[in-house]
Amino acid sequence: MYPTLYHFFYDITGFEIPFLRAVNSFGFFVAMAFLVAGWLYAKELKRKEEEGFVPVSKRLIWVGAPAPLHEIVLNGLLGAFLGFKLIYAFTHQDVFSRFPKFLFSAEGSWIGLIIGAAIMAYWRYADGKKAELPKPEQREELVHGYDHLGKLITLAVLWGFIGAKLFAWLEDPQPLGEFLKDPFRGLTMYGGLICAAIAMTFYMRKHQLPVWHFYDAAAPALMLAYGVGRIGCHVSGDGDWGIENTAPKPGWMSFLPDWMWSYTYPNNVNMVGVPLKDCLYGDQYCTVLPNPVFPTPFYETLMCVAFFFILWAMRKKITIPGVLFMSYLAMNGVERFFIESIRVNEKYHLLGIEVTQAQLISLSFILVGIAGIFYLKHKQKNAVSA
């Protein structure tokens, strides 16, 4: 396993690159998931715009005005933070092994703070000066659907993170100090998805965007992004693995590597298990699970990629707005509901049945998805016959 990119490059090349310890493998794949989703989302919105489903609006903008003071100040504050942290980090490379905690600490370089603030503030001022006109003027600008993606993705990241932490706490309540000790560990993807969807819906309604078409455009991208994110879970060994699996590999899987059937997640980022003999890295990530488990993140990646191709093939054939997204909800629910049967998770007792939080949510997704398809089809049929 590779807890950080440092461990990956060290294993592959034998070279030590200390600052790569700051890049958690899970975080790297989550970032890749957002990039992939953003690219696919924009591609679909452009197609829908060409087909007339996503309108192009207009807005008036001021051109040639000096850079606003508040933007110069905000750039300066960002530069201050970056200089304060990064210059200190590159002169005290031990912080890369505890980078998330370092970012939220008071450690830093005051000289770096001043230099970073000055550079970033001047950069915004000079950029505004370069575009300044003798007399600022108003111009009309076209706003395409994909132009909203920057703000939509920002909302998804912010509220997705809040939702992922909130649902993780609901699943495993802890004292606040302990829970926030490592802000980037202990995230529940369903919580992130639900809160991000709520925030994005408010934004789309505020800007009078066709909500169902925007969600249909997002459906294949969301499915693929979820699969890419699960690669990060597997590669880092973040604890999203399955129950113990000591059974011999079935004969029909004999041609596949053993780790696809059961795996011990050596060097996992959670540092759980027993000490690993002859540990390559010689750091805190030197543990291995005593018994092999089902590599459920890998299975989820396979299922999500398969469902992505199904959604991608369906996207031009489904003409009723919202049905593709409802299909995504149902598929996502089916995938997660069944994988939970072999995953390690907190279980609740409901009507004499043991279920996990994710199974309850995934079952809701299945029901909402199926009901939504029937409702939207019925609504479209009534509209056509009226």
mmCIF file of C-alpha atoms in Angstrom:
data_model
loop_
_atom_site.group_PDB
_atom_site.id
_atom_site.type_symbol
_atom_site.label_atom_id
_atom_site.label_comp_id
_atom_site.label_asym_id
_atom_site.label_seq_id
_atom_site.Cartn_x
_atom_site.Cartn_y
_atom_site.Cartn_z
ATOM 1 C CA MET A 1 0.000 0.000 0.000
ATOM 2 C CA TYR A 2 1.012 3.613 -0.547
ATOM 3 C CA PRO A 3 -0.232 5.954 2.226
ATOM 4 C CA THR A 4 1.282 8.949 0.397
ATOM 5 C CA LEU A 5 2.835 9.641 -2.995
ATOM 6 C CA TYR A 6 6.229 9.562 -1.263
ATOM 7 C CA HIS A 7 5.760 5.854 -0.564
ATOM 8 C CA PHE A 8 4.724 5.176 -4.155
ATOM 9 C CA PHE A 9 7.730 6.895 -5.733
ATOM 10 C CA TYR A 10 10.115 5.446 -3.177
ATOM 11 C CA ASP A 11 8.859 1.916 -3.887
ATOM 12 C CA ILE A 12 9.000 2.381 -7.676
ATOM 13 C CA THR A 13 12.215 4.397 -8.041
ATOM 14 C CA GLY A 14 14.108 4.046 -4.754
ATOM 15 C CA PHE A 15 14.407 7.850 -4.536
ATOM 16 C CA GLU A 16 13.229 9.775 -1.468
ATOM 17 C CA ILE A 17 11.192 12.903 -2.250
ATOM 18 C CA PRO A 18 10.235 14.215 1.219
ATOM 19 C CA PHE A 19 7.626 16.809 0.174
ATOM 20 C CA LEU A 20 5.531 14.049 -1.446
ATOM 21 C CA ARG A 21 4.712 12.869 2.081
ATOM 22 C CA ALA A 22 2.318 15.830 2.144
ATOM 23 C CA VAL A 23 0.195 14.281 -0.627
ATOM 24 C CA ASN A 24 -2.044 11.567 0.781
ATOM 25 C CA SER A 25 -2.802 8.870 -1.799
ATOM 26 C CA PHE A 26 -6.510 8.955 -0.997
ATOM 27 C CA GLY A 27 -6.573 12.742 -1.375
ATOM 28 C CA PHE A 28 -4.699 12.494 -4.670
ATOM 29 C CA PHE A 29 -7.279 10.126 -6.149
ATOM 30 C CA VAL A 30 -10.150 12.246 -4.811
ATOM 31 C CA ALA A 31 -8.591 15.212 -6.640
ATOM 32 C CA MET A 32 -8.307 13.058 -9.782
ATOM 33 C CA ALA A 33 -11.968 12.086 -9.330
ATOM 34 C CA PHE A 34 -12.997 15.755 -9.286
ATOM 35 C CA LEU A 35 -10.896 16.486 -12.387
ATOM 36 C CA VAL A 36 -12.379 13.548 -14.298
ATOM 37 C CA ALA A 37 -15.906 14.455 -13.181
ATOM 38 C CA GLY A 38 -15.416 18.111 -14.108
ATOM 39 C CA TRP A 39 -14.160 17.243 -17.588
ATOM 40 C CA LEU A 40 -17.007 14.804 -18.299
ATOM 41 C CA TYR A 41 -19.592 17.153 -16.789
ATOM 42 C CA ALA A 42 -18.445 20.032 -19.017
ATOM 43 C CA LYS A 43 -18.454 17.751 -22.063
ATOM 44 C CA GLU A 44 -22.067 16.710 -21.411
ATOM 45 C CA LEU A 45 -23.252 20.260 -20.698
ATOM 46 C CA LYS A 46 -21.756 21.410 -24.019
ATOM 47 C CA ARG A 47 -23.604 18.601 -25.810
ATOM 48 C CA LYS A 48 -26.879 19.512 -24.099
ATOM 49 C CA GLU A 49 -26.364 23.163 -24.983
ATOM 50 C CA GLU A 50 -25.859 22.245 -28.656
ATOM 51 C CA GLU A 51 -29.087 20.201 -28.524
ATOM 52 C CA GLY A 52 -30.963 23.145 -26.987
ATOM 53 C CA PHE A 53 -31.584 21.689 -23.517
ATOM 54 C CA VAL A 54 -29.249 24.049 -21.615
ATOM 55 C CA PRO A 55 -29.810 27.733 -22.428
ATOM 56 C CA VAL A 56 -27.122 30.359 -22.922
ATOM 57 C CA SER A 57 -27.760 33.486 -20.852
ATOM 58 C CA LYS A 58 -26.275 36.968 -20.968
ATOM 59 C CA ARG A 59 -24.866 39.251 -18.324
ATOM 60 C CA LEU A 60 -23.345 42.720 -18.175
ATOM 61 C CA ILE A 61 -19.781 43.011 -16.901
ATOM 62 C CA TRP A 62 -17.500 45.966 -16.272
ATOM 63 C CA VAL A 63 -14.301 45.883 -18.345
ATOM 64 C CA GLY A 64 -11.197 47.986 -17.755
ATOM 65 C CA ALA A 65 -11.758 48.856 -14.086
ATOM 66 C CA PRO A 66 -8.837 48.648 -11.653
ATOM 67 C CA ALA A 67 -8.557 45.504 -9.548
ATOM 68 C CA PRO A 68 -11.033 45.809 -6.648
ATOM 69 C CA LEU A 69 -9.432 46.417 -3.273
ATOM 70 C CA HIS A 70 -11.131 43.402 -1.695
ATOM 71 C CA GLU A 71 -9.625 41.093 -4.358
ATOM 72 C CA ILE A 72 -6.145 42.502 -3.726
ATOM 73 C CA VAL A 73 -6.624 41.966 0.019
ATOM 74 C CA LEU A 74 -7.936 38.410 -0.451
ATOM 75 C CA ASN A 75 -5.007 37.559 -2.736
ATOM 76 C CA GLY A 76 -2.661 38.978 -0.123
ATOM 77 C CA LEU A 77 -4.235 36.856 2.621
ATOM 78 C CA LEU A 78 -3.938 33.732 0.472
ATOM 79 C CA GLY A 79 -0.311 34.556 -0.272
ATOM 80 C CA ALA A 80 0.326 35.162 3.427
ATOM 81 C CA PHE A 81 -0.994 31.710 4.321
ATOM 82 C CA LEU A 82 0.917 29.971 1.526
ATOM 83 C CA GLY A 83 4.152 31.767 2.349
ATOM 84 C CA PHE A 84 3.713 31.194 6.093
ATOM 85 C CA LYS A 85 3.266 27.443 5.625
ATOM 86 C CA LEU A 86 5.221 26.465 2.522
ATOM 87 C CA ILE A 87 8.466 28.312 3.192
ATOM 88 C CA TYR A 88 8.512 26.860 6.710
ATOM 89 C CA ALA A 89 7.742 23.399 5.332
ATOM 90 C CA PHE A 90 10.622 23.417 2.863
ATOM 91 C CA THR A 91 13.046 24.437 5.608
ATOM 92 C CA HIS A 92 11.622 21.922 8.120
ATOM 93 C CA GLN A 93 10.917 18.873 5.970
ATOM 94 C CA ASP A 94 9.795 16.764 8.910
ATOM 95 C CA VAL A 95 6.390 18.517 8.687
ATOM 96 C CA PHE A 96 5.595 16.650 5.465
ATOM 97 C CA SER A 97 5.088 13.464 7.476
ATOM 98 C CA ARG A 98 2.360 15.224 9.503
ATOM 99 C CA PHE A 99 1.177 17.708 6.891
ATOM 100 C CA PRO A 100 -2.602 17.849 7.638
ATOM 101 C CA LYS A 101 -1.899 18.612 11.314
ATOM 102 C CA PHE A 102 0.790 21.111 10.333
ATOM 103 C CA LEU A 103 -1.641 23.044 8.104
ATOM 104 C CA PHE A 104 -3.979 23.605 11.066
ATOM 105 C CA SER A 105 -1.210 24.452 13.522
ATOM 106 C CA ALA A 106 0.448 27.788 14.396
ATOM 107 C CA GLU A 107 3.795 26.670 12.942
ATOM 108 C CA GLY A 108 5.054 28.746 10.045
ATOM 109 C CA SER A 109 7.502 31.304 8.709
ATOM 110 C CA TRP A 110 6.737 34.957 9.446
ATOM 111 C CA ILE A 111 9.170 36.077 6.747
ATOM 112 C CA GLY A 112 7.368 33.756 4.334
ATOM 113 C CA LEU A 113 4.057 35.309 5.388
ATOM 114 C CA ILE A 114 5.250 38.813 4.487
ATOM 115 C CA ILE A 115 6.844 37.732 1.188
ATOM 116 C CA GLY A 116 3.836 35.640 0.151
ATOM 117 C CA ALA A 117 1.352 38.409 0.988
ATOM 118 C CA ALA A 118 3.360 41.016 -0.945
ATOM 119 C CA ILE A 119 3.804 38.826 -4.049
ATOM 120 C CA MET A 120 0.166 37.702 -4.303
ATOM 121 C CA ALA A 121 -1.304 41.153 -3.563
ATOM 122 C CA TYR A 122 0.965 42.826 -6.135
ATOM 123 C CA TRP A 123 0.197 40.099 -8.675
ATOM 124 C CA ARG A 124 -3.546 40.869 -8.508
ATOM 125 C CA TYR A 125 -2.896 44.630 -8.585
ATOM 126 C CA ALA A 126 -0.577 44.352 -11.628
ATOM 127 C CA ASP A 127 -3.005 42.021 -13.423
ATOM 128 C CA GLY A 128 -5.788 44.572 -12.975
ATOM 129 C CA LYS A 129 -3.506 47.407 -14.063
ATOM 130 C CA LYS A 130 -2.634 45.587 -17.278
ATOM 131 C CA ALA A 131 -6.317 45.266 -18.249
ATOM 132 C CA GLU A 132 -7.253 48.795 -17.143
ATOM 133 C CA LEU A 133 -8.851 51.136 -19.703
ATOM 134 C CA PRO A 134 -8.873 54.954 -19.647
ATOM 135 C CA LYS A 135 -12.618 54.743 -19.099
ATOM 136 C CA PRO A 136 -14.174 51.494 -17.789
ATOM 137 C CA GLU A 137 -17.129 50.285 -19.852
ATOM 138 C CA GLN A 138 -19.946 47.742 -19.628
ATOM 139 C CA ARG A 139 -20.033 44.847 -22.083
ATOM 140 C CA GLU A 140 -22.453 42.031 -22.681
ATOM 141 C CA GLU A 141 -21.071 38.547 -22.065
ATOM 142 C CA LEU A 142 -22.516 35.134 -22.907
ATOM 143 C CA VAL A 143 -22.803 32.694 -19.998
ATOM 144 C CA HIS A 144 -22.785 29.029 -20.983
ATOM 145 C CA GLY A 145 -23.983 26.220 -18.730
ATOM 146 C CA TYR A 146 -20.443 24.943 -18.275
ATOM 147 C CA ASP A 147 -19.374 28.407 -17.075
ATOM 148 C CA HIS A 148 -21.166 27.598 -13.808
ATOM 149 C CA LEU A 149 -19.039 24.504 -13.211
ATOM 150 C CA GLY A 150 -16.333 26.298 -11.232
ATOM 151 C CA LYS A 151 -18.829 27.482 -8.617
ATOM 152 C CA LEU A 152 -20.769 24.206 -8.651
ATOM 153 C CA ILE A 153 -17.623 22.157 -8.060
ATOM 154 C CA THR A 154 -16.491 24.545 -5.321
ATOM 155 C CA LEU A 155 -19.860 24.088 -3.604
ATOM 156 C CA ALA A 156 -19.605 20.312 -4.072
ATOM 157 C CA VAL A 157 -16.123 20.213 -2.508
ATOM 158 C CA LEU A 158 -17.029 22.433 0.457
ATOM 159 C CA TRP A 159 -20.410 20.944 1.319
ATOM 160 C CA GLY A 160 -19.305 17.471 0.302
ATOM 161 C CA PHE A 161 -16.500 17.646 2.868
ATOM 162 C CA ILE A 162 -18.864 18.963 5.555
ATOM 163 C CA GLY A 163 -21.417 16.255 4.772
ATOM 164 C CA ALA A 164 -18.787 13.508 4.685
ATOM 165 C CA LYS A 165 -17.505 14.505 8.136
ATOM 166 C CA LEU A 166 -21.018 14.915 9.558
ATOM 167 C CA PHE A 167 -22.230 11.497 8.398
ATOM 168 C CA ALA A 168 -18.981 9.905 9.614
ATOM 169 C CA TRP A 169 -19.647 11.369 13.068
ATOM 170 C CA LEU A 170 -23.265 10.148 13.014
ATOM 171 C CA GLU A 171 -21.995 6.671 12.195
ATOM 172 C CA ASP A 172 -19.275 6.733 14.859
ATOM 173 C CA PRO A 173 -19.829 9.583 17.411
ATOM 174 C CA GLN A 174 -16.609 10.854 19.036
ATOM 175 C CA PRO A 175 -15.557 13.816 21.184
ATOM 176 C CA LEU A 176 -15.165 16.877 18.959
ATOM 177 C CA GLY A 177 -11.429 17.254 19.622
ATOM 178 C CA GLU A 178 -10.722 13.643 18.694
ATOM 179 C CA PHE A 179 -12.978 13.824 15.644
ATOM 180 C CA LEU A 180 -11.237 16.938 14.259
ATOM 181 C CA LYS A 181 -7.708 15.791 15.067
ATOM 182 C CA ASP A 182 -7.199 14.703 11.464
ATOM 183 C CA PRO A 183 -9.755 16.607 9.333
ATOM 184 C CA PHE A 184 -9.103 14.531 6.213
ATOM 185 C CA ARG A 185 -9.628 11.121 7.780
ATOM 186 C CA GLY A 186 -12.973 9.523 8.523
ATOM 187 C CA LEU A 187 -15.097 10.635 5.566
ATOM 188 C CA THR A 188 -18.426 9.127 4.478
ATOM 189 C CA MET A 189 -18.964 9.398 0.733
ATOM 190 C CA TYR A 190 -22.763 9.230 0.940
ATOM 191 C CA GLY A 191 -22.816 12.150 3.373
ATOM 192 C CA GLY A 192 -20.686 14.151 0.966
ATOM 193 C CA LEU A 193 -22.884 13.273 -1.997
ATOM 194 C CA ILE A 194 -26.144 14.233 -0.262
ATOM 195 C CA CYS A 195 -24.930 17.576 1.138
ATOM 196 C CA ALA A 196 -23.189 18.503 -2.125
ATOM 197 C CA ALA A 197 -26.395 17.756 -4.075
ATOM 198 C CA ILE A 198 -28.477 19.977 -1.782
ATOM 199 C CA ALA A 199 -26.042 22.892 -2.111
ATOM 200 C CA MET A 200 -25.814 22.524 -5.899
ATOM 201 C CA THR A 201 -29.610 22.395 -6.255
ATOM 202 C CA PHE A 202 -29.970 25.690 -4.365
ATOM 203 C CA TYR A 203 -27.372 27.270 -6.656
ATOM 204 C CA MET A 204 -29.054 26.001 -9.840
ATOM 205 C CA ARG A 205 -32.475 27.204 -8.748
ATOM 206 C CA LYS A 206 -31.067 30.598 -7.785
ATOM 207 C CA HIS A 207 -29.542 31.009 -11.256
ATOM 208 C CA GLN A 208 -32.589 29.527 -13.041
ATOM 209 C CA LEU A 209 -30.660 26.646 -14.542
ATOM 210 C CA PRO A 210 -32.481 23.513 -15.832
ATOM 211 C CA VAL A 211 -31.876 21.349 -12.751
ATOM 212 C CA TRP A 212 -32.780 17.968 -14.241
ATOM 213 C CA HIS A 213 -30.631 18.475 -17.321
ATOM 214 C CA PHE A 214 -27.715 19.522 -15.128
ATOM 215 C CA TYR A 215 -28.133 16.404 -12.979
ATOM 216 C CA ASP A 216 -28.484 14.156 -16.022
ATOM 217 C CA ALA A 217 -25.234 15.601 -17.381
ATOM 218 C CA ALA A 218 -23.586 14.883 -14.040
ATOM 219 C CA ALA A 219 -24.790 11.264 -13.670
ATOM 220 C CA PRO A 220 -22.073 9.423 -15.680
ATOM 221 C CA ALA A 221 -19.385 11.734 -14.277
ATOM 222 C CA LEU A 222 -20.480 11.078 -10.682
ATOM 223 C CA MET A 223 -20.432 7.321 -11.187
ATOM 224 C CA LEU A 224 -16.938 7.331 -12.681
ATOM 225 C CA ALA A 225 -15.656 9.789 -10.064
ATOM 226 C CA TYR A 226 -16.892 7.510 -7.271
ATOM 227 C CA GLY A 227 -14.986 4.622 -8.828
ATOM 228 C CA VAL A 228 -11.799 6.682 -9.136
ATOM 229 C CA GLY A 229 -12.145 7.794 -5.512
ATOM 230 C CA ARG A 230 -12.376 4.161 -4.415
ATOM 231 C CA ILE A 231 -8.989 3.522 -6.071
ATOM 232 C CA GLY A 232 -7.617 5.951 -3.478
ATOM 233 C CA CYS A 233 -9.288 3.958 -0.684
ATOM 234 C CA HIS A 234 -7.662 0.765 -1.922
ATOM 235 C CA VAL A 235 -4.219 2.189 -2.670
ATOM 236 C CA SER A 236 -3.926 3.966 0.688
ATOM 237 C CA GLY A 237 -5.604 1.234 2.747
ATOM 238 C CA ASP A 238 -7.860 3.714 4.543
ATOM 239 C CA GLY A 239 -10.001 1.133 6.337
ATOM 240 C CA ASP A 240 -12.797 0.809 3.771
ATOM 241 C CA TRP A 241 -11.936 -2.841 3.298
ATOM 242 C CA GLY A 242 -14.190 -5.831 3.805
ATOM 243 C CA ILE A 243 -14.651 -8.515 6.410
ATOM 244 C CA GLU A 244 -12.078 -11.250 6.931
ATOM 245 C CA ASN A 245 -11.735 -13.606 3.994
ATOM 246 C CA THR A 246 -9.617 -16.653 4.737
ATOM 247 C CA ALA A 247 -11.401 -18.907 2.257
ATOM 248 C CA PRO A 248 -9.293 -20.281 -0.627
ATOM 249 C CA LYS A 249 -9.571 -18.452 -3.934
ATOM 250 C CA PRO A 250 -12.227 -20.041 -6.182
ATOM 251 C CA GLY A 251 -10.965 -22.043 -9.133
ATOM 252 C CA TRP A 252 -12.570 -19.722 -11.687
ATOM 253 C CA MET A 253 -10.438 -16.884 -10.265
ATOM 254 C CA SER A 254 -7.175 -18.847 -10.415
ATOM 255 C CA PHE A 255 -5.757 -16.684 -13.218
ATOM 256 C CA LEU A 256 -6.224 -13.481 -11.170
ATOM 257 C CA PRO A 257 -3.754 -12.120 -8.568
ATOM 258 C CA ASP A 258 -4.429 -13.281 -4.993
ATOM 259 C CA TRP A 259 -5.009 -9.705 -3.760
ATOM 260 C CA MET A 260 -8.177 -9.473 -5.862
ATOM 261 C CA TRP A 261 -9.708 -12.187 -3.697
ATOM 262 C CA SER A 262 -8.262 -11.385 -0.270
ATOM 263 C CA TYR A 263 -5.652 -8.899 0.910
ATOM 264 C CA THR A 264 -3.840 -7.882 4.090
ATOM 265 C CA TYR A 265 -3.266 -4.187 3.229
ATOM 266 C CA PRO A 266 0.391 -3.855 4.280
ATOM 267 C CA ASN A 267 1.580 -0.297 5.071
ATOM 268 C CA ASN A 268 -2.022 0.903 5.339
ATOM 269 C CA VAL A 269 -2.547 4.587 6.093
ATOM 270 C CA ASN A 270 -4.689 3.799 9.158
ATOM 271 C CA MET A 271 -1.701 2.103 10.789
ATOM 272 C CA VAL A 272 -3.838 -0.798 12.016
ATOM 273 C CA GLY A 273 -2.896 -4.444 12.329
ATOM 274 C CA VAL A 274 0.339 -6.042 13.500
ATOM 275 C CA PRO A 275 3.925 -4.841 12.951
ATOM 276 C CA LEU A 276 5.179 -5.594 9.450
ATOM 277 C CA LYS A 277 8.492 -7.444 9.242
ATOM 278 C CA ASP A 278 11.130 -6.019 6.893
ATOM 279 C CA CYS A 279 9.115 -2.839 6.349
ATOM 280 C CA LEU A 280 10.398 -1.040 3.260
ATOM 281 C CA TYR A 281 9.646 2.472 4.498
ATOM 282 C CA GLY A 282 10.751 2.367 8.129
ATOM 283 C CA ASP A 283 8.154 4.899 9.285
ATOM 284 C CA GLN A 284 4.830 4.805 11.128
ATOM 285 C CA TYR A 285 3.117 3.035 8.223
ATOM 286 C CA CYS A 286 4.590 -0.369 8.973
ATOM 287 C CA THR A 287 1.584 -2.494 9.899
ATOM 288 C CA VAL A 288 -0.315 -5.269 8.152
ATOM 289 C CA LEU A 289 -3.683 -6.875 8.859
ATOM 290 C CA PRO A 290 -3.222 -10.198 10.694
ATOM 291 C CA ASN A 291 -5.844 -11.873 8.486
ATOM 292 C CA PRO A 292 -6.732 -11.128 4.850
ATOM 293 C CA VAL A 293 -9.965 -9.312 4.038
ATOM 294 C CA PHE A 294 -12.130 -8.708 0.975
ATOM 295 C CA PRO A 295 -10.642 -5.795 -1.051
ATOM 296 C CA THR A 296 -14.035 -4.089 -1.324
ATOM 297 C CA PRO A 297 -12.768 -0.725 -2.662
ATOM 298 C CA PHE A 298 -11.387 -2.582 -5.679
ATOM 299 C CA TYR A 299 -14.740 -4.304 -6.234
ATOM 300 C CA GLU A 300 -16.527 -0.968 -6.002
ATOM 301 C CA THR A 301 -14.217 0.525 -8.619
ATOM 302 C CA LEU A 302 -15.009 -2.333 -11.005
ATOM 303 C CA MET A 303 -18.764 -1.981 -10.473
ATOM 304 C CA CYS A 304 -18.731 1.809 -10.800
ATOM 305 C CA VAL A 305 -16.739 1.705 -14.033
ATOM 306 C CA ALA A 306 -19.203 -0.857 -15.433
ATOM 307 C CA PHE A 307 -22.190 1.291 -14.406
ATOM 308 C CA PHE A 308 -20.459 4.357 -15.881
ATOM 309 C CA PHE A 309 -20.302 2.737 -19.312
ATOM 310 C CA ILE A 310 -23.984 1.778 -19.029
ATOM 311 C CA LEU A 311 -24.967 5.356 -18.142
ATOM 312 C CA TRP A 312 -22.714 6.734 -20.868
ATOM 313 C CA ALA A 313 -24.407 4.473 -23.432
ATOM 314 C CA MET A 314 -27.883 5.477 -22.159
ATOM 315 C CA ARG A 315 -27.343 9.233 -22.012
ATOM 316 C CA LYS A 316 -28.399 10.038 -25.603
ATOM 317 C CA LYS A 317 -31.225 7.507 -25.710
ATOM 318 C CA ILE A 318 -33.118 8.797 -22.649
ATOM 319 C CA THR A 319 -35.132 11.880 -23.573
ATOM 320 C CA ILE A 320 -37.068 12.508 -20.347
ATOM 321 C CA PRO A 321 -35.181 14.990 -18.107
ATOM 322 C CA GLY A 322 -34.159 13.487 -14.778
ATOM 323 C CA VAL A 323 -34.520 9.811 -15.719
ATOM 324 C CA LEU A 324 -30.788 9.321 -16.312
ATOM 325 C CA PHE A 325 -29.989 10.792 -12.896
ATOM 326 C CA MET A 326 -32.634 8.614 -11.246
ATOM 327 C CA SER A 327 -31.041 5.614 -12.985
ATOM 328 C CA TYR A 328 -27.703 6.690 -11.498
ATOM 329 C CA LEU A 329 -29.240 6.833 -8.006
ATOM 330 C CA ALA A 330 -30.676 3.328 -8.364
ATOM 331 C CA MET A 331 -27.391 1.903 -9.719
ATOM 332 C CA ASN A 332 -25.356 3.614 -7.030
ATOM 333 C CA GLY A 333 -27.712 2.238 -4.386
ATOM 334 C CA VAL A 334 -27.543 -1.317 -5.759
ATOM 335 C CA GLU A 335 -23.739 -1.233 -5.872
ATOM 336 C CA ARG A 336 -23.353 0.037 -2.326
ATOM 337 C CA PHE A 337 -26.154 -2.064 -0.802
ATOM 338 C CA PHE A 338 -24.579 -5.345 -1.887
ATOM 339 C CA ILE A 339 -20.962 -4.380 -1.181
ATOM 340 C CA GLU A 340 -21.953 -3.521 2.399
ATOM 341 C CA SER A 341 -22.691 -7.207 3.039
ATOM 342 C CA ILE A 342 -18.933 -7.914 2.985
ATOM 343 C CA ARG A 343 -17.661 -4.591 4.366
ATOM 344 C CA VAL A 344 -16.580 -3.705 7.898
ATOM 345 C CA ASN A 345 -18.985 -1.080 9.203
ATOM 346 C CA GLU A 346 -21.039 -0.060 12.224
ATOM 347 C CA LYS A 347 -24.331 -1.977 12.185
ATOM 348 C CA TYR A 348 -27.756 -0.863 13.407
ATOM 349 C CA HIS A 349 -30.615 -3.105 14.520
ATOM 350 C CA LEU A 350 -33.794 -2.294 12.590
ATOM 351 C CA LEU A 351 -36.864 -4.511 12.917
ATOM 352 C CA GLY A 352 -34.651 -7.386 13.966
ATOM 353 C CA ILE A 353 -32.343 -6.964 10.956
ATOM 354 C CA GLU A 354 -28.719 -5.780 11.091
ATOM 355 C CA VAL A 355 -28.046 -2.991 8.594
ATOM 356 C CA THR A 356 -25.360 -0.349 8.145
ATOM 357 C CA GLN A 357 -25.907 3.377 7.697
ATOM 358 C CA ALA A 358 -24.755 3.036 4.078
ATOM 359 C CA GLN A 359 -27.269 0.240 3.425
ATOM 360 C CA LEU A 360 -30.124 2.382 4.735
ATOM 361 C CA ILE A 361 -29.064 5.281 2.511
ATOM 362 C CA SER A 362 -28.394 3.044 -0.505
ATOM 363 C CA LEU A 363 -31.816 1.413 -0.113
ATOM 364 C CA SER A 364 -33.315 4.921 -0.080
ATOM 365 C CA PHE A 365 -31.379 5.703 -3.274
ATOM 366 C CA ILE A 366 -32.770 2.580 -4.961
ATOM 367 C CA LEU A 367 -36.352 3.389 -3.966
ATOM 368 C CA VAL A 368 -36.064 7.087 -4.867
ATOM 369 C CA GLY A 369 -34.408 6.197 -8.182
ATOM 370 C CA ILE A 370 -37.077 3.678 -9.212
ATOM 371 C CA ALA A 371 -39.964 5.855 -7.987
ATOM 372 C CA GLY A 372 -38.408 8.888 -9.683
ATOM 373 C CA ILE A 373 -38.185 7.102 -13.047
ATOM 374 C CA PHE A 374 -41.859 6.106 -12.914
ATOM 375 C CA TYR A 375 -42.921 9.578 -11.734
ATOM 376 C CA LEU A 376 -40.966 11.452 -14.423
ATOM 377 C CA LYS A 377 -42.200 9.112 -17.161
ATOM 378 C CA HIS A 378 -45.796 9.476 -15.964
ATOM 379 C CA LYS A 379 -45.397 13.261 -15.788
ATOM 380 C CA GLN A 380 -44.002 13.376 -19.341
ATOM 381 C CA LYS A 381 -46.804 11.142 -20.642
ATOM 382 C CA ASN A 382 -49.450 13.414 -19.105
ATOM 383 C CA ALA A 383 -47.743 16.500 -20.523
ATOM 384 C CA VAL A 384 -47.716 14.992 -24.044
ATOM 385 C CA SER A 385 -51.365 13.906 -23.880
ATOM 386 C CA ALA A 386 -52.582 17.234 -22.436
#
